[in-house]
Amino acid sequence: SDRAVSGAALTRDEAKITAVGVPDVPGTSYEIFSRIADRNVTVDMIVQNIGDGGRADISFTVPRDELAVTLEAIDEARTVTGDFDVTHDDQVAKVSVVGMGMATQAGVADRMFLALSEAEINIKMITTSEIKISTLVERDQALAALRAVHNAFALDQNPESIPPL
Amino acid sequence: SDRAVSGAALTRDEAKITAVGVPDVPGTSYEIFSRIADRNVTVDMIVQNIGDGGRADISFTVPRDELAVTLEAIDEARTVTGDFDVTHDDQVAKVSVVGMGMATQAGVADRMFLALSEAEINIKMITTSEIKISTLVERDQALAALRAVHNAFALDQNPESIPPL
Ligand SMILES: C[C@@H](O)[C@H](N)C(=O)O
Ligand SMILES: C[C@@H](O)[C@H](N)C(=O)O
């Protein structure tokens, strides 16, 4: 039922950073994120997938205007963890759906993915919790993505549609 | 302050599946997750990091006893999307922290990562939302991980520590 999803949100001004091939050993994440926290940068999505050959990629998003200071923090971390590559992209935006009923309902994620697929929007990154699914898309597709998701869950017809978290 | 984190949780009986090198084009995620939803399997963490060379890896967790039926769903998806590799691991567990104040506080993620690092626990996967940070660890390290995180945020001393979402 549509009640599983109560709202959709767009976060437009994010930049994505990827630490490519970091040592997949205890402590590496701490070395990176503690230096970012020291500079008072609030990190939004953090995504790490399963590593390969002792290395893993960690991507995360920060406010677009904090990209430069975040890259400094990562440069510092590399002197401690051992070298790895860093890529970044500030032409991205986050589109999410929220709802309390998600965790128990199979089929919410695929309806969101169907909506994006039909709008020919490529999903660059995915992260989820029990009440929220977030995707990173190209910034110039963000509004089309939000509209597609809104329609898929009939959010405009739902009077209780609350601005999500 | 500790108030940013109100609880920690352990989900023990999960299996992790990774679709390795899927075509990074609109529709691929839908083809995979719609077939899993058709079999009424509830997916927990979904993690996709930025792709490379037109391919991306998507990992997700399902209840351990639904691993076989999920692998069938993926085999079916492959006939539509084009071939990709599939790996799985049922010796994993999810350890998370929850809290309403996270989104605005730099430093929650790194405190969790420090706690896991000091307990010499390797983080296999990370996914986040504004109110929750989830990590996948080896199942045999799950209790040590939960204890480390509990201590880091002084959760046992916090009378309002509520069972999280
Ligand atoms: C890659 C990174 O997450 C590493 N596994 C760690 O535990 O910090
Ligand atoms: C990899 C997968 O997420 C693809 N980019 C999609 O949009 O479905």
Coordinates of C-alpha atoms and ligand atoms in Angstrom, one line a residue:
Chain A
S1 CA 0.0 0.0 0.0
D2 CA 1.1 3.6 -0.5
R3 CA 1.1 4.1 3.3
A4 CA 4.5 2.5 3.5
V5 CA 5.9 5.7 2.0
S6 CA 5.0 9.0 3.6
G7 CA 7.2 11.4 1.8
A8 CA 10.0 12.1 -0.7
A9 CA 12.9 14.5 -0.4
L10 CA 15.6 16.1 -2.6
T11 CA 18.9 17.3 -1.3
R12 CA 20.4 19.3 -4.0
D13 CA 23.7 20.8 -2.9
E14 CA 25.8 17.8 -2.1
A15 CA 29.2 16.7 -3.4
K16 CA 30.2 13.1 -3.5
I17 CA 33.7 12.0 -2.6
T18 CA 35.1 8.5 -3.1
A19 CA 38.2 7.1 -1.4
V20 CA 39.1 4.4 -3.9
G21 CA 41.0 1.3 -2.8
V22 CA 41.5 2.1 0.9
P23 CA 43.2 -0.6 3.1
D24 CA 40.3 -2.8 4.3
V25 CA 41.6 -3.1 7.8
P26 CA 40.2 -2.0 11.2
G27 CA 40.8 1.7 11.7
T28 CA 40.8 3.0 8.2
S29 CA 37.3 4.5 8.4
Y30 CA 38.1 6.1 11.7
E31 CA 41.3 7.8 10.3
I32 CA 39.2 9.3 7.4
F33 CA 36.1 10.3 9.2
S34 CA 37.7 11.7 12.4
R35 CA 39.7 14.2 10.3
I36 CA 36.5 15.3 8.5
A37 CA 34.7 15.6 11.9
D38 CA 37.6 17.6 13.3
R39 CA 36.9 20.2 10.6
N40 CA 33.3 20.2 11.6
V41 CA 32.0 18.9 8.3
T42 CA 28.7 17.0 8.6
V43 CA 28.8 13.9 6.4
D44 CA 25.5 12.8 4.9
M45 CA 25.4 9.4 3.0
I46 CA 28.2 7.0 3.7
V47 CA 28.5 4.0 1.5
Q48 CA 31.0 1.2 1.6
N49 CA 30.5 -2.0 -0.3
I50 CA 32.3 -5.3 0.3
G51 CA 36.0 -5.0 -0.4
D52 CA 38.2 -7.0 -2.8
G53 CA 41.8 -8.1 -2.4
G54 CA 42.2 -6.3 0.9
R55 CA 41.0 -2.9 -0.5
A56 CA 37.6 -1.2 -0.4
D57 CA 35.9 1.9 -1.7
I58 CA 34.2 4.3 0.6
S59 CA 31.9 7.1 -0.8
F60 CA 30.2 9.8 1.1
T61 CA 28.5 13.1 0.6
V62 CA 29.1 16.5 2.2
P63 CA 27.6 19.9 1.6
R64 CA 28.9 21.2 -1.7
D65 CA 30.7 24.2 -0.3
E66 CA 32.6 22.0 2.1
L67 CA 34.2 19.9 -0.6
A68 CA 37.6 21.6 -0.5
V69 CA 38.1 21.3 3.3
T70 CA 37.0 17.7 3.1
L71 CA 39.6 16.8 0.5
E72 CA 42.2 18.4 2.8
A73 CA 41.1 16.1 5.6
I74 CA 41.4 13.1 3.3
D75 CA 44.9 14.1 2.2
E76 CA 45.9 14.1 5.8
A77 CA 44.3 10.7 6.4
R78 CA 46.3 9.2 3.5
T79 CA 49.6 10.0 5.3
V80 CA 48.4 7.6 8.1
T81 CA 46.5 4.8 6.3
G82 CA 48.7 4.5 3.3
D83 CA 48.0 5.9 -0.1
F84 CA 44.7 5.5 -2.0
D85 CA 43.0 7.4 -4.8
V86 CA 40.3 10.1 -4.3
T87 CA 37.6 11.1 -6.8
H88 CA 34.9 13.6 -6.4
D89 CA 31.8 14.9 -8.1
D90 CA 29.8 17.9 -7.2
Q91 CA 27.2 17.5 -9.9
V92 CA 25.1 15.1 -7.8
A93 CA 21.9 15.2 -5.8
K94 CA 20.2 12.9 -3.3
V95 CA 16.6 11.7 -3.9
S96 CA 15.0 9.7 -1.0
V97 CA 11.8 8.2 0.1
V98 CA 10.8 7.8 3.7
G99 CA 8.1 5.8 5.5
M100 CA 7.6 4.0 8.7
G101 CA 6.2 0.9 7.1
M102 CA 9.1 0.1 4.8
A103 CA 11.0 -2.4 6.8
T104 CA 8.2 -4.9 6.8
Q105 CA 7.1 -4.4 3.2
A106 CA 8.9 -6.1 0.3
G107 CA 8.4 -4.0 -2.8
V108 CA 9.1 -0.4 -1.7
A109 CA 12.6 -0.3 -3.1
D110 CA 11.7 -1.9 -6.4
R111 CA 8.9 0.6 -6.9
M112 CA 11.3 3.4 -6.4
F113 CA 13.8 1.8 -8.8
L114 CA 11.0 1.2 -11.3
A115 CA 10.0 4.9 -11.2
L116 CA 13.6 6.0 -11.8
S117 CA 14.1 3.4 -14.5
E118 CA 11.0 4.5 -16.4
A119 CA 12.2 8.1 -16.2
E120 CA 15.6 6.9 -17.6
I121 CA 17.5 8.1 -14.5
N122 CA 20.6 6.2 -13.6
I123 CA 21.2 5.4 -10.0
K124 CA 24.8 6.3 -9.0
M125 CA 24.7 5.3 -5.4
I126 CA 22.2 3.6 -3.0
T127 CA 22.0 3.6 0.8
T128 CA 19.1 2.5 3.0
S129 CA 17.8 2.2 6.5
E130 CA 14.5 0.7 7.8
I131 CA 12.6 3.9 7.2
K132 CA 14.5 5.5 4.3
I133 CA 15.9 4.7 0.8
S134 CA 18.3 7.3 -0.6
T135 CA 19.7 7.4 -4.1
L136 CA 22.4 9.6 -5.6
V137 CA 21.6 10.8 -9.1
E138 CA 23.0 13.4 -11.6
R139 CA 22.1 16.9 -10.3
D140 CA 20.5 17.8 -13.6
Q141 CA 18.1 14.8 -13.3
A142 CA 17.2 15.5 -9.7
L143 CA 13.8 17.2 -10.3
A144 CA 12.7 14.6 -12.8
A145 CA 13.8 11.9 -10.3
L146 CA 11.8 13.5 -7.4
R147 CA 8.7 13.9 -9.7
A148 CA 9.0 10.2 -10.8
V149 CA 9.2 9.0 -7.2
H150 CA 6.3 11.3 -6.1
N151 CA 4.1 9.9 -8.8
A152 CA 5.1 6.3 -8.1
F153 CA 3.9 6.5 -4.5
A154 CA 1.0 8.9 -5.2
L155 CA 2.5 11.3 -2.7
D156 CA 0.7 14.3 -4.0
Q157 CA -2.6 12.6 -3.2
N158 CA -1.6 11.8 0.3
P159 CA -2.8 14.6 2.7
E160 CA -0.5 13.3 5.4
S161 CA 2.6 13.7 3.2
I162 CA 4.9 15.2 5.7
P163 CA 8.3 16.8 4.9
P164 CA 10.5 13.9 5.7
L165 CA 13.4 13.8 8.2
Chain B
S1 CA 27.2 14.8 23.5
D2 CA 26.0 11.3 24.0
R3 CA 22.4 12.4 23.4
A4 CA 23.0 12.2 19.6
V5 CA 22.9 8.5 19.9
S6 CA 20.0 6.8 21.8
G7 CA 20.6 3.2 21.1
A8 CA 22.5 0.4 19.4
A9 CA 21.2 -2.7 17.7
L10 CA 22.5 -6.1 16.5
T11 CA 20.8 -8.0 13.7
R12 CA 22.4 -11.4 13.8
D13 CA 20.7 -13.6 11.2
E14 CA 21.4 -11.9 7.9
A15 CA 23.1 -13.1 4.7
K16 CA 24.9 -10.7 2.4
I17 CA 24.6 -11.0 -1.4
T18 CA 26.7 -9.0 -3.8
A19 CA 25.8 -8.6 -7.5
V20 CA 29.3 -7.9 -8.9
G21 CA 29.7 -5.8 -12.0
V22 CA 26.1 -5.2 -13.0
P23 CA 25.4 -2.9 -16.0
D24 CA 25.3 0.6 -14.5
V25 CA 22.3 1.7 -16.6
P26 CA 18.7 2.7 -15.7
G27 CA 16.6 -0.3 -14.9
T28 CA 19.2 -2.8 -13.6
S29 CA 18.3 -2.2 -9.9
Y30 CA 14.6 -2.6 -10.7
E31 CA 15.2 -5.9 -12.5
I32 CA 17.0 -7.3 -9.5
F33 CA 14.8 -6.1 -6.6
S34 CA 11.4 -6.6 -8.3
R35 CA 12.2 -10.3 -8.6
I36 CA 13.2 -10.5 -4.9
A37 CA 10.1 -8.6 -3.9
D38 CA 7.9 -11.0 -6.0
R39 CA 9.2 -13.8 -3.8
N40 CA 8.2 -11.7 -0.7
V41 CA 11.7 -11.4 0.6
T42 CA 12.3 -8.3 2.7
V43 CA 15.6 -6.7 1.9
D44 CA 17.4 -4.9 4.7
M45 CA 20.6 -3.0 3.9
I46 CA 21.1 -2.0 0.2
V47 CA 24.5 -0.6 -0.7
Q48 CA 25.7 0.5 -4.1
N49 CA 28.8 2.6 -4.5
I50 CA 29.8 4.6 -7.6
G51 CA 30.4 2.4 -10.6
D52 CA 33.4 2.1 -12.8
G53 CA 33.6 1.5 -16.5
G54 CA 29.8 1.2 -16.9
R55 CA 29.6 -1.5 -14.2
A56 CA 28.7 -1.3 -10.5
D57 CA 28.4 -3.6 -7.5
I58 CA 25.2 -3.8 -5.5
S59 CA 25.2 -5.5 -2.1
F60 CA 22.2 -6.2 0.1
T61 CA 21.2 -8.3 3.1
V62 CA 18.3 -10.6 3.5
P63 CA 17.1 -12.9 6.3
R64 CA 19.6 -15.8 6.4
D65 CA 16.9 -18.4 5.7
E66 CA 15.9 -16.6 2.5
L67 CA 19.3 -16.7 0.9
A68 CA 18.5 -19.6 -1.5
V69 CA 15.2 -18.1 -2.8
T70 CA 17.0 -14.7 -3.2
L71 CA 19.8 -16.3 -5.3
E72 CA 17.1 -17.8 -7.5
A73 CA 15.6 -14.3 -8.0
I74 CA 19.0 -13.0 -9.0
D75 CA 19.6 -15.8 -11.5
E76 CA 16.3 -14.8 -13.2
A77 CA 17.3 -11.1 -13.3
R78 CA 20.6 -12.0 -15.0
T79 CA 18.8 -13.4 -18.0
V80 CA 17.3 -9.9 -18.5
T81 CA 20.1 -7.5 -17.5
G82 CA 23.0 -9.4 -19.0
D83 CA 25.4 -11.6 -17.0
F84 CA 27.2 -10.6 -13.8
D85 CA 28.8 -12.4 -10.9
V86 CA 27.1 -13.1 -7.6
T87 CA 28.8 -13.7 -4.3
H88 CA 27.3 -14.3 -0.9
D89 CA 28.2 -14.6 2.7
D90 CA 26.0 -15.8 5.5
Q91 CA 28.6 -15.3 8.3
V92 CA 27.7 -11.6 8.8
A93 CA 25.8 -9.5 11.2
K94 CA 24.6 -5.9 11.2
V95 CA 25.6 -3.5 14.1
S96 CA 23.9 -0.1 14.1
V97 CA 23.6 3.0 16.1
V98 CA 20.5 5.2 16.1
G99 CA 19.8 8.7 17.2
M100 CA 17.7 11.7 16.3
G101 CA 20.6 14.2 16.7
M102 CA 23.0 12.5 14.3
A103 CA 22.4 14.5 11.2
T104 CA 23.5 17.7 12.7
Q105 CA 26.5 16.4 14.6
A106 CA 29.8 15.8 13.0
G107 CA 31.6 13.1 14.9
V108 CA 29.0 10.4 15.5
A109 CA 30.2 8.2 12.7
D110 CA 33.9 8.5 13.6
R111 CA 33.2 7.7 17.2
M112 CA 31.5 4.5 16.1
F113 CA 34.4 3.7 13.7
L114 CA 36.9 4.4 16.5
A115 CA 35.1 2.0 18.8
L116 CA 35.2 -0.8 16.2
S117 CA 38.8 0.0 15.3
E118 CA 39.9 -0.3 19.0
A119 CA 38.1 -3.6 19.3
E120 CA 40.0 -4.7 16.1
I121 CA 36.8 -5.3 14.2
N122 CA 36.9 -4.8 10.4
I123 CA 33.9 -3.0 8.9
K124 CA 32.8 -4.9 5.8
M125 CA 30.0 -2.6 4.7
I126 CA 28.5 0.8 5.7
T127 CA 25.2 2.4 5.1
T128 CA 23.7 5.5 6.7
S129 CA 20.7 7.7 7.0
E130 CA 20.1 10.8 9.0
I131 CA 19.2 8.9 12.1
K132 CA 21.1 5.6 11.8
I133 CA 24.5 4.3 10.9
S134 CA 24.7 0.5 10.1
T135 CA 27.8 -1.6 9.6
L136 CA 28.2 -5.2 8.5
V137 CA 30.8 -7.2 10.5
E138 CA 31.8 -10.9 10.7
R139 CA 29.1 -12.7 12.7
D140 CA 31.6 -14.0 15.2
Q141 CA 32.6 -10.4 16.0
A142 CA 29.0 -9.2 16.3
L143 CA 28.7 -9.2 20.1
A144 CA 32.2 -7.6 20.6
A145 CA 31.2 -4.9 18.1
L146 CA 27.9 -4.2 19.8
R147 CA 29.6 -4.0 23.2
A148 CA 32.3 -1.7 21.8
V149 CA 29.7 0.7 20.4
H150 CA 27.6 0.5 23.6
N151 CA 30.6 1.6 25.6
A152 CA 31.6 4.3 23.1
F153 CA 28.3 6.1 23.5
A154 CA 27.8 5.2 27.1
L155 CA 24.5 3.7 26.2
D156 CA 24.3 1.6 29.3
Q157 CA 24.3 4.7 31.4
N158 CA 21.6 6.4 29.5
P159 CA 18.2 5.7 31.0
E160 CA 16.4 6.8 27.9
S161 CA 18.2 4.2 25.8
I162 CA 15.3 2.9 23.8
P163 CA 15.2 -0.2 21.6
P164 CA 15.9 1.4 18.3
L165 CA 13.9 1.2 15.2
Ligands
LIG1 C1 37.4 0.0 4.6 C2 37.2 0.3 6.1 O1 35.8 0.4 6.4 C3 37.8 -0.7 7.0 N1 37.3 -2.0 6.8 C4 37.6 -0.3 8.5 O2 37.2 -1.0 9.2 O3 37.8 0.8 8.8
LIG2 C1 23.6 -0.2 -10.9 C2 22.2 0.2 -11.0 O1 21.8 0.9 -9.8 C3 21.8 1.1 -12.1 N1 22.6 2.3 -12.1 C4 20.3 1.5 -12.1 O2 20.0 2.6 -12.2 O3 19.5 0.6 -11.9

